[in-house]
XYZ file of C-alpha atoms in Angstrom:
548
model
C 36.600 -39.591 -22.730
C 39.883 -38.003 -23.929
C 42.179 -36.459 -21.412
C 42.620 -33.027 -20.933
C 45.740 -31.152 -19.556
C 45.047 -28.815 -17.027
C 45.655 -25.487 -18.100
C 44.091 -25.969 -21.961
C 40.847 -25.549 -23.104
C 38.578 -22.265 -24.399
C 36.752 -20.941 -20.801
C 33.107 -21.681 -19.962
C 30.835 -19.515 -19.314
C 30.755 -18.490 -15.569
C 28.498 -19.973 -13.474
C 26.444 -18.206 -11.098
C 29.106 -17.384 -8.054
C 28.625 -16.566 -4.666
C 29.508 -13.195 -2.701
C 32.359 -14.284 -1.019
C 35.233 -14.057 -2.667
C 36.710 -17.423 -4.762
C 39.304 -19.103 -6.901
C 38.203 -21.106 -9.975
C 39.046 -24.898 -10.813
C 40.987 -23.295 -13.320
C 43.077 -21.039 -11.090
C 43.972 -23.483 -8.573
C 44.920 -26.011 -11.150
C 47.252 -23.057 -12.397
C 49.062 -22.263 -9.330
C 52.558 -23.412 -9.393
C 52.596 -25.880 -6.639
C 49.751 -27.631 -8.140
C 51.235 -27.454 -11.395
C 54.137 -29.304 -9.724
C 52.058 -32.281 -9.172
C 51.897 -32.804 -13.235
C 47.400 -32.084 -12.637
C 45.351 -33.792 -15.978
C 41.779 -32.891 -16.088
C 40.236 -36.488 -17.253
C 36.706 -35.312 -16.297
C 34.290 -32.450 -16.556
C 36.734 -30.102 -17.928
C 34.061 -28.032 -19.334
C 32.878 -26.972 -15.801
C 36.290 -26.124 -14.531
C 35.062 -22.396 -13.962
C 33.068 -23.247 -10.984
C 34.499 -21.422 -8.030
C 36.214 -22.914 -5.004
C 35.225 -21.835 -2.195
C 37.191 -24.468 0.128
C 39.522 -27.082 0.027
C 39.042 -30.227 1.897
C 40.883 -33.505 2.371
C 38.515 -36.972 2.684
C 38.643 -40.262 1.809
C 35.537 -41.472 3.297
C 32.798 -43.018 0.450
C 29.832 -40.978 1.840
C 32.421 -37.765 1.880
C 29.223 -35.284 1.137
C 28.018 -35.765 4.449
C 31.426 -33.759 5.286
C 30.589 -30.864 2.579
C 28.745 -27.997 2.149
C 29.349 -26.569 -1.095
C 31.873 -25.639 -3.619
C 34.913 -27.233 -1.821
C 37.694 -28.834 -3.419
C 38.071 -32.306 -2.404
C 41.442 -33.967 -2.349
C 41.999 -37.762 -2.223
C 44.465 -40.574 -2.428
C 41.813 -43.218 -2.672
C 43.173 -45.588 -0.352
C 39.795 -46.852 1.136
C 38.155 -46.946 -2.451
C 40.874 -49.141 -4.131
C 39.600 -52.561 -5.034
C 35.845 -51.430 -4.409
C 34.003 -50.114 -7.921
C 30.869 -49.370 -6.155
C 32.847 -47.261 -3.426
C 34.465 -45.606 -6.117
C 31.222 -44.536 -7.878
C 29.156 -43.591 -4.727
C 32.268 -41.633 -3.602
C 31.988 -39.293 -6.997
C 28.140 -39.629 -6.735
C 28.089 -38.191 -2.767
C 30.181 -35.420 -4.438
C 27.711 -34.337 -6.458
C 25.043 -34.445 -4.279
C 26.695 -32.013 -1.926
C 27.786 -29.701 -5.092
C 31.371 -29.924 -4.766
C 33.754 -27.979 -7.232
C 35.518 -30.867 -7.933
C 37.516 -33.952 -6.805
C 41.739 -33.903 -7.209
C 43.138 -37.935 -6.905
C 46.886 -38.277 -6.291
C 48.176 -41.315 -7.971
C 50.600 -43.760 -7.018
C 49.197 -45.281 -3.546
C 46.371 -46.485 -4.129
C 45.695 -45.845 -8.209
C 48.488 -46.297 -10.730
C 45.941 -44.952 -13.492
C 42.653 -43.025 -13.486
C 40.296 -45.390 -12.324
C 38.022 -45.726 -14.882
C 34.811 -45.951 -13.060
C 35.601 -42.663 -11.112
C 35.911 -41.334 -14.290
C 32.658 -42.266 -15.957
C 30.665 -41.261 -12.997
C 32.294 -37.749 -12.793
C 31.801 -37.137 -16.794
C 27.877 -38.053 -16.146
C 27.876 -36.331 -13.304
C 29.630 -33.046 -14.648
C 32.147 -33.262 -12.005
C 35.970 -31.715 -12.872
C 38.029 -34.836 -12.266
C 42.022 -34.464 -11.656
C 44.459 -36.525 -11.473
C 48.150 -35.584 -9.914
C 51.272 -37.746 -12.269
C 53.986 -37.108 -9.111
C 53.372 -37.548 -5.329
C 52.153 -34.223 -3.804
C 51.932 -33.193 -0.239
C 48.306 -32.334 0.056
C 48.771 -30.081 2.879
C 50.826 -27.197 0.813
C 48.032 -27.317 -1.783
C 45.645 -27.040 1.397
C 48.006 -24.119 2.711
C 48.463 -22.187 -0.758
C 44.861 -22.012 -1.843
C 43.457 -21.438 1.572
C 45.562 -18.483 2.522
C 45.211 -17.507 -1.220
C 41.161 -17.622 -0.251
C 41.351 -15.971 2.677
C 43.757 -13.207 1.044
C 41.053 -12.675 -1.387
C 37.898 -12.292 0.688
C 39.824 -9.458 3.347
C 40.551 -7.658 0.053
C 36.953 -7.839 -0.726
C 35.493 -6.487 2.333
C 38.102 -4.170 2.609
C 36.875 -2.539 -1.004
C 33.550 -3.264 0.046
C 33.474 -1.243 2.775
C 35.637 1.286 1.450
C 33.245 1.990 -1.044
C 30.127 2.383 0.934
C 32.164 4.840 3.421
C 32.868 6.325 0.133
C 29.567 6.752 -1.681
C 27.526 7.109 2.222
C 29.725 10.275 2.601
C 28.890 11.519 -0.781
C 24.973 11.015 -0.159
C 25.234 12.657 3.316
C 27.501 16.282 1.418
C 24.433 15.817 -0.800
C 26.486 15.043 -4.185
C 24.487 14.301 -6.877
C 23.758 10.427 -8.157
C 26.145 10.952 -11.570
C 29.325 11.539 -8.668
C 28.273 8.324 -7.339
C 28.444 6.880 -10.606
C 31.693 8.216 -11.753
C 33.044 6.868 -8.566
C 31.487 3.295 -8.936
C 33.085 3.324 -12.780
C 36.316 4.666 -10.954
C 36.706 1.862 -8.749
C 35.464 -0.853 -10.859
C 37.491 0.403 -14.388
C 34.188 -0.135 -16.852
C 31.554 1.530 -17.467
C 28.233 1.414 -15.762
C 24.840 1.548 -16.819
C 21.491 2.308 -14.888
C 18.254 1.121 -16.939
C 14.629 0.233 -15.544
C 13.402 -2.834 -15.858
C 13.213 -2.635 -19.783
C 16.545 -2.168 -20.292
C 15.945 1.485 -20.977
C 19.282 3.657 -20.071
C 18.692 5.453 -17.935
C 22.238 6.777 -16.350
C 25.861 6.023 -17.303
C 29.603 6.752 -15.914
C 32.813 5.739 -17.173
C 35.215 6.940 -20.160
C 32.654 8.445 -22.754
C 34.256 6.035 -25.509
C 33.638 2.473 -23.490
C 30.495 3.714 -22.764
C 29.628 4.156 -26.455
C 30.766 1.295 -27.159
C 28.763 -0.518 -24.681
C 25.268 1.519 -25.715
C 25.794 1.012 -29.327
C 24.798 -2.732 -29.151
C 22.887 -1.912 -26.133
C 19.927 -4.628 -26.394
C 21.818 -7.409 -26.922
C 24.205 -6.902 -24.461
C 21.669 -6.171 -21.749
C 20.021 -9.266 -23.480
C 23.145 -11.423 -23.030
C 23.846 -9.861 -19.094
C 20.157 -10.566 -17.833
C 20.710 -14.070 -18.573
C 24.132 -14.248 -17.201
C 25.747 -15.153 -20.776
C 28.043 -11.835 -21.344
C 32.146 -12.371 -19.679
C 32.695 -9.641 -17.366
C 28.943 -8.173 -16.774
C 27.619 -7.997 -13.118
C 24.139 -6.319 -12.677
C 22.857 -5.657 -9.046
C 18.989 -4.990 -8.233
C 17.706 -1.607 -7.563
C 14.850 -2.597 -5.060
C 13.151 0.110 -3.264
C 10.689 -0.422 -0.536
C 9.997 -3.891 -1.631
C 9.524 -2.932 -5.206
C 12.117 -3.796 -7.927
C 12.596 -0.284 -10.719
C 15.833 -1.372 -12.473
C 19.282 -2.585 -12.475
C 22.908 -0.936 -12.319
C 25.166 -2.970 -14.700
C 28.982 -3.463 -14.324
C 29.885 -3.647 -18.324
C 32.603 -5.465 -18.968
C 34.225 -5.816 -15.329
C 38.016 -7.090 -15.091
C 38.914 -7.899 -11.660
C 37.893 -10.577 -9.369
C 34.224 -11.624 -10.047
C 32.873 -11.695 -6.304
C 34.323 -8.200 -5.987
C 32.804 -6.831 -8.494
C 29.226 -7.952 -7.283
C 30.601 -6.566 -3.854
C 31.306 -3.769 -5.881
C 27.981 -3.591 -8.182
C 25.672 -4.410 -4.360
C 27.104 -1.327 -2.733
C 26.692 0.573 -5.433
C 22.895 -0.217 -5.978
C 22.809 0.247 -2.163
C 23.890 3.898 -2.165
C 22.184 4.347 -5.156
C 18.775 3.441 -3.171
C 19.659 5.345 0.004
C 20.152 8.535 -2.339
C 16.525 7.697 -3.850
C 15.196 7.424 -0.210
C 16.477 10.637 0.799
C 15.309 12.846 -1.684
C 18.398 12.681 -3.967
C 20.366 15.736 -5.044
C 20.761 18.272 -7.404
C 21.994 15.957 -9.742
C 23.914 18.251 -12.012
C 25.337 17.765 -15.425
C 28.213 15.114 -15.600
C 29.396 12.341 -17.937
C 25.902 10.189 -19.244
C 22.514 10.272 -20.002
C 20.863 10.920 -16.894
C 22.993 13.051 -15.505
C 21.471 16.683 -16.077
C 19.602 18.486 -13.254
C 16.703 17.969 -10.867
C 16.042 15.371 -8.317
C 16.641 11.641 -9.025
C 14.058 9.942 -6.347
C 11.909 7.979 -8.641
C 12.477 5.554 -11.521
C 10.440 8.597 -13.618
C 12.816 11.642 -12.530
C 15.736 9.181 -13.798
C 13.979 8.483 -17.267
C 13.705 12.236 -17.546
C 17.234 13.054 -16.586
C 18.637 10.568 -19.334
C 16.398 12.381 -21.829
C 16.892 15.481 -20.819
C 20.704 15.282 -21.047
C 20.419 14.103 -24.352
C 17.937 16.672 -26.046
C 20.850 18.990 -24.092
C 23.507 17.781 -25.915
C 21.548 17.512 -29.634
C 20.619 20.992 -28.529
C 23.896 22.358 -27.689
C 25.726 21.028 -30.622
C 28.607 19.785 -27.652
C 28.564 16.120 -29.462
C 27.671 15.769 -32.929
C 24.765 13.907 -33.452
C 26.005 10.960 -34.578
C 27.903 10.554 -31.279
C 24.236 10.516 -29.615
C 22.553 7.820 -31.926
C 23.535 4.983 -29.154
C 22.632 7.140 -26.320
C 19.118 7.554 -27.929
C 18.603 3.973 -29.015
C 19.759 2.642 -25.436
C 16.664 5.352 -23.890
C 14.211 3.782 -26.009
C 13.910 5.927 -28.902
C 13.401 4.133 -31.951
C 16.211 5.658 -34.654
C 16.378 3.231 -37.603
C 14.971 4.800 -40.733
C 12.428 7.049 -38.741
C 11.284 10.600 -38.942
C 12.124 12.683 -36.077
C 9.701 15.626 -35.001
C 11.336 18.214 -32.538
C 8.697 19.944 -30.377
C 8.507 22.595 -27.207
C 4.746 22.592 -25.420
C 3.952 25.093 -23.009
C 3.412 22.754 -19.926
C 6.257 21.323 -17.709
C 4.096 18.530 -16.673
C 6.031 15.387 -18.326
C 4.336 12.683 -16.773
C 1.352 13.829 -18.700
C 3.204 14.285 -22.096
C 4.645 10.917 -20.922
C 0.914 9.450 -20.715
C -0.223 11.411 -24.013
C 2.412 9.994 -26.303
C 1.347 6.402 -24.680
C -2.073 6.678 -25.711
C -1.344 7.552 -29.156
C 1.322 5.141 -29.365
C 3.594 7.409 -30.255
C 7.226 7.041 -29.906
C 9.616 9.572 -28.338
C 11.006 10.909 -25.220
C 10.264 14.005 -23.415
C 12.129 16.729 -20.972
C 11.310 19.282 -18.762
C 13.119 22.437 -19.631
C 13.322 26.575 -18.415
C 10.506 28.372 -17.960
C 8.000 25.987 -17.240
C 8.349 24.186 -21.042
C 9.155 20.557 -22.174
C 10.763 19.383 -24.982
C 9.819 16.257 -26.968
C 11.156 14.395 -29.912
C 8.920 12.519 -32.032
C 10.490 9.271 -33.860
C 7.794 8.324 -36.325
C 7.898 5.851 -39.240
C 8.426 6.889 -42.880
C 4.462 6.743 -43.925
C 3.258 8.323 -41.088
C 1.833 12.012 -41.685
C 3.628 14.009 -39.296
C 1.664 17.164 -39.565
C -1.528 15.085 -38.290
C -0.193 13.166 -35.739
C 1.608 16.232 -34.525
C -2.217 18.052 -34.432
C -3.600 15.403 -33.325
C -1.186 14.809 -30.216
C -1.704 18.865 -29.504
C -5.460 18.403 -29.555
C -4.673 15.435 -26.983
C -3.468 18.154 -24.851
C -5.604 20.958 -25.275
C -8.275 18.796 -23.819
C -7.521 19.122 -20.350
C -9.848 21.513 -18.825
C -6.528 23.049 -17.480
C -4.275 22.941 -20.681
C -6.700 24.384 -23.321
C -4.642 27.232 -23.958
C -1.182 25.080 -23.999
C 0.283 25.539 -27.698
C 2.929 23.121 -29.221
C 5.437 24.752 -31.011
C 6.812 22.460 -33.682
C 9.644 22.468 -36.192
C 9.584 20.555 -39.802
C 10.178 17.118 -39.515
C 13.646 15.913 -39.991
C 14.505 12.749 -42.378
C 18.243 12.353 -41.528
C 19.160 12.427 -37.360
C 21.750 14.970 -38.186
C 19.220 17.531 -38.594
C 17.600 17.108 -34.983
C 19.899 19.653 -33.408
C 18.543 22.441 -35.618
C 15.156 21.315 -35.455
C 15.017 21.642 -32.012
C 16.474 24.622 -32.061
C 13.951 25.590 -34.469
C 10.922 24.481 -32.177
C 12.886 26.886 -28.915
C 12.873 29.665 -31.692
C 9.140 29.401 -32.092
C 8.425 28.312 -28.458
C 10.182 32.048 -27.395
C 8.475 33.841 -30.010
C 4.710 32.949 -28.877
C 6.066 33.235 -25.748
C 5.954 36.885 -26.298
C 2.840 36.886 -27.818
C 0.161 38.738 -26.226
C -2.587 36.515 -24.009
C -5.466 38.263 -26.276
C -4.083 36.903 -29.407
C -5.606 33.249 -30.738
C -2.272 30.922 -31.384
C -3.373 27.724 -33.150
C -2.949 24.585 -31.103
C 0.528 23.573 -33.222
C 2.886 26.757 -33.899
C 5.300 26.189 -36.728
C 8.467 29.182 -37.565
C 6.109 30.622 -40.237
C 3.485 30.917 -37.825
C 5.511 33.082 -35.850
C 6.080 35.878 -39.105
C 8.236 39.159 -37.787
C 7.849 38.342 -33.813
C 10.423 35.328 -34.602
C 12.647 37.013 -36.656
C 12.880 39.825 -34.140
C 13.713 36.621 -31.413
C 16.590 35.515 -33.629
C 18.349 38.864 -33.714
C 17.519 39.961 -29.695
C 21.319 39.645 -29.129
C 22.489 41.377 -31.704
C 23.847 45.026 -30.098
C 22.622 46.761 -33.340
C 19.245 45.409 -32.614
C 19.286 46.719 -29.128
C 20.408 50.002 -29.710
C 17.382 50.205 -32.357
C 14.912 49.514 -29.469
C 16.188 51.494 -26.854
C 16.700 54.482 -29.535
C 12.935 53.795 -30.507
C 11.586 53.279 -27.468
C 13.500 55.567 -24.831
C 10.690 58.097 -24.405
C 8.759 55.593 -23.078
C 11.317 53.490 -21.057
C 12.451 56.784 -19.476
C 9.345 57.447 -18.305
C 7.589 56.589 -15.102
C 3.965 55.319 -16.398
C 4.536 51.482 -17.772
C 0.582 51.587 -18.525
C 1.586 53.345 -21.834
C 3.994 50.662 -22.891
C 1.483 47.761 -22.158
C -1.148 50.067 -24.164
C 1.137 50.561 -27.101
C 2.406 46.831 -27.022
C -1.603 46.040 -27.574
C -2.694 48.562 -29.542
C -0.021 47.475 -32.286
C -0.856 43.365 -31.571
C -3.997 44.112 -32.542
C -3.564 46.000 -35.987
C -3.924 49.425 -34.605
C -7.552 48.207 -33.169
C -9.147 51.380 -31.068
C -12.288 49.582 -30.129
C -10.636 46.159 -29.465
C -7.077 47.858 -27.395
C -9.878 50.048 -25.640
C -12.153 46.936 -24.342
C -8.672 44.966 -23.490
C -8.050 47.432 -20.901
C -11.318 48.483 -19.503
C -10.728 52.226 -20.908
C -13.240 54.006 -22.734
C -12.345 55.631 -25.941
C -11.880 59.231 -25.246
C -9.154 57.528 -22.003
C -7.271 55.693 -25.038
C -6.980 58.604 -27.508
C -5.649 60.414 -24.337
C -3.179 57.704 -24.102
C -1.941 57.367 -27.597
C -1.596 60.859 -27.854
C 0.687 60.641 -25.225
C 2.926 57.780 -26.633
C 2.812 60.130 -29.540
C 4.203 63.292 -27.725
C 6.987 60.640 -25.661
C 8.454 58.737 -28.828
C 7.514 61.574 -31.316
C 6.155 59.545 -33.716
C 2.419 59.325 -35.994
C 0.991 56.118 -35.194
C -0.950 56.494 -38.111
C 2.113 56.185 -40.234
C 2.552 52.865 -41.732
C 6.416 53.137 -41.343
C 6.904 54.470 -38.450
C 4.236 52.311 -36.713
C 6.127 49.520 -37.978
C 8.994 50.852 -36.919
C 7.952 51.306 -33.323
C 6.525 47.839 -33.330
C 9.865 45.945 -34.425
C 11.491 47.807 -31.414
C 8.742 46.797 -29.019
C 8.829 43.450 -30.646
C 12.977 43.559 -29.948
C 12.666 44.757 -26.007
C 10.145 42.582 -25.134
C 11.952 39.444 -26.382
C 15.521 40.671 -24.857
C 13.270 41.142 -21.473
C 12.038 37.726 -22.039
């Protein structure tokens, strides 16, 4: 086996470390006492990663007896010289008792590697070192000890600094995204929340590193659950004996057993905020971090969604900026067709279960008013307009959701066109809104469902429009008997229907001529004028939706 100088070669990948803190091989090999010792790696220089958690001096042959893990053994070999099989049961013992790896000063004993050291440590995977100039083993013992010890009070000392930290946000009742934001702060990455599919389900950290880390979201989180990606540290999120997800350091730069210190706190407070009930958890940097109460897995996969139908919504980030946020939730975005709907019901986790038994891909959030949105993401050849009826009629067959209506825009080829769509679905979702309970809505509402009720929704904030219905309608709003708005408001719903506007409110006829005449003397209009009906009906149509 060739030689290798101490300080050369391309990094392994990091083994699995332990909590407390550590130096690597590597680093103590760099330090610039050792490196005054001339140090040449002449075995297992591929494992010289593994972290040193002590350094020892022995020259005993059954020197594992001594050990109990991850120490770095230092030797002149002065009872091995002359004695092959000492020399390979010394290197063997080693291994047995997991040692980081073995340094032997030359000179007193050894002139030159000894070869059968050397061939036992490279089948054994042990780092081997040898020192070219005498070296007083107790600085080395002195440097990397105090070095060690250095290391782990700065550990704690974080570690506990950030549980005061976060246990003091939890008990002013901050919501989870601050206790993100300050995890990200102290660790300088991003960090990621997902269940235990890798879905996202929170973030923190600069919103560019973040994209970055979500656009090649599933095989990084691929690459970090088997311990493969440089600089990732994921902590458990265990609650009650049940595992729900992970939090993920991406990308973390400072000393690897901080940052699990770091990542174990943080999944700590993050678990103590779930077990009390979380908090309001209002709007801050990532997916996940829009309001309600975080204090199940479920809440959390609805808080990521809803923040980003929010933002497609709101037209804050362009859509394009939200294709890794959606991908990382679990919402299929490659050459798709996206459907934007609002439903009538704010119960998600049945939505949730509907779209599963249809096998139908999207994501859903609660919003106002007791309403949910949900985006389809269907393949190409898929009908939308039947799957959309069909999922509606999945609904409707609830004994108590037979009147819940789906209000549905077109479906959108290109992801850029989301935001409108969805805006388009609200638009219809406020117009039946206003609709009166006696009128049949079909089970899936689409804009041109919705005729002059959602045009009149669209212009409610325009001052013109308002003036128009208080002008209209001020005889009526002035006055003190709301019974003839509500009768007007039907009577025109139902095509100027006597018989049917008389049944709807338990009135006999001769009681609802009485009444229209009197919305007739008030506004000073002739109902039985097409115009000015119509006219009195856009108004009504105006101040109930700027009421709504």
């Amino acid at each position: 086996m060739t030689a290798t100088p101490a300080t050369s070669g391309t990094p392994a990948v990091p083994a699995q470390q332990p909590w407390e803190p550590a130096l690597s091989v590597r680093q103590v090999l760099g330090l610039e006492r050792v490196l005054a010792g001339q140090p040449e790696v002449v075995a297992g220089a591929h494992r010289l990663d593994r972290p040193v958690r002590w350094v020892h001096v022995a020259e005993a042959a059954d020197v594992g007896v001594m050990l109990s893990g991850g120490e770095m053994v230092l030797t002149t070999g002065v009872l091995l010289a002359g004695d092959e099989d000492k020399q390979g049961e010394y290197i063997r013992s080693l291994h047995r008792a997991e040692a980081a790896a073995v340094v032997l000063g030359l000179g007193r004993a050894f002139p030159a590697p000894p070869d059968v050291m050397r061939r036992a440590a490279d089948r054994c995977g042990l780092p081997m070192v040898v020192l070219h100039r005498p070296f007083p083993f107790a600085e080395l013992t002195e440097e990397v000890q105090s070095r060690l010890l250095r290391r782990k009070f700065a550990a704690v000392s974080l570690s506990e600094a950030v549980r005061t930290e976060l246990t003091g946000l939890i008990t002013a009742g901050a919501p989870v995204q601050r206790l993100l934001d300050e995890v990200a702060r102290h660790g300088g990455c991003p960090v990621v929340v997902t269940n235990l599919a890798h879905r996202v389900l929170a973030t923190a950290g600069e919103r560019p590193a973040v994209d970055d880390v979500l656009r090649d979201w599933e095989r990084i989180a691929r690459q970090a659950g088997a311990g493969t990606a440089d600089g990732w540290i994921r902590a458990e999120l265990t609650c009650r004996g049940e595992r729900w997800g992970r939090l993920v350091l991406c990308g973390y730069r400072g000393d690897r057993a901080a940052g699990r210190l770091l990542a174990k706190r943080a999944a700590e407070a993050l678990v103590l905020h779930r077990l009390l009930g979380g908090g309001d958890g209002r709007r801050g940097a990532g997916p996940g971090s829009a309001g309600g109460t975080w204090d199940s897995p479920g809440s959390w996969e609805e808080q990521s969604a809803r923040s980003l139908l929010t933002d497609l919504v709101s037209g804050a980030v362009p859509a394009r900026q939200l294709l890794p946020r959606a991908r990382a939730a679990g919402l299929p975005v490659n050459r798709r067709v996206f459907v934007p709907l609002v439903v009538g019901a704010r119960d998600t986790a049945r939505l949730d279960r509907v779209l599963r038994l249809l096998g139908l891909p999207g994501i859903v959030a609660g919003l106002a008013d007791d309403r949910a949105a949900v985006l389809l993401s269907l393949a190409p050849d898929q009908d939308a307009r039947a799957l959309t009826a069909h999922f509606a009629a999945r609904l409707r067959s609830a004994a108590d959701a037979a009147h819940t209506v789906v209000a549905a825009a077109d479906a959108r080829a290109d992801w850029a066109d989301v935001p409108a769509g969805l805006r388009e679905a609200q638009q219809v979702a406020d117009a039946v809104a206003d609709s009166p309970a006696a009128l049949e809505l079909p089970p899936v509402v689409r804009l041109r469902d919705v005729h002059l009720r959602g045009l009149v929704r669209l212009l409610r904030d325009d001052p013109h429009v308002q003036s128009f219905a208080e002008r209209e309608l001020d005889g009526l709003l002035q006055g003190p008997d709301g019974d003839l708005l509500s009768v007007l408001r039907t009577y025109l719903a139902t095509g100027r229907n006597k018989s049917r506007t008389a049944q709807l409110h338990h009135v006999s006829r001769p009681a609802l001529y009485r009444r229209l005449e009197a919305i007739q003397g008030r506004l000073g209009v002739d109902l039985d004028d097409f115009e000015q009906a119509a006219s009195v009906h856009i108004a009504l149509l105006a101040h109930d939706a700027q009421q709504g």
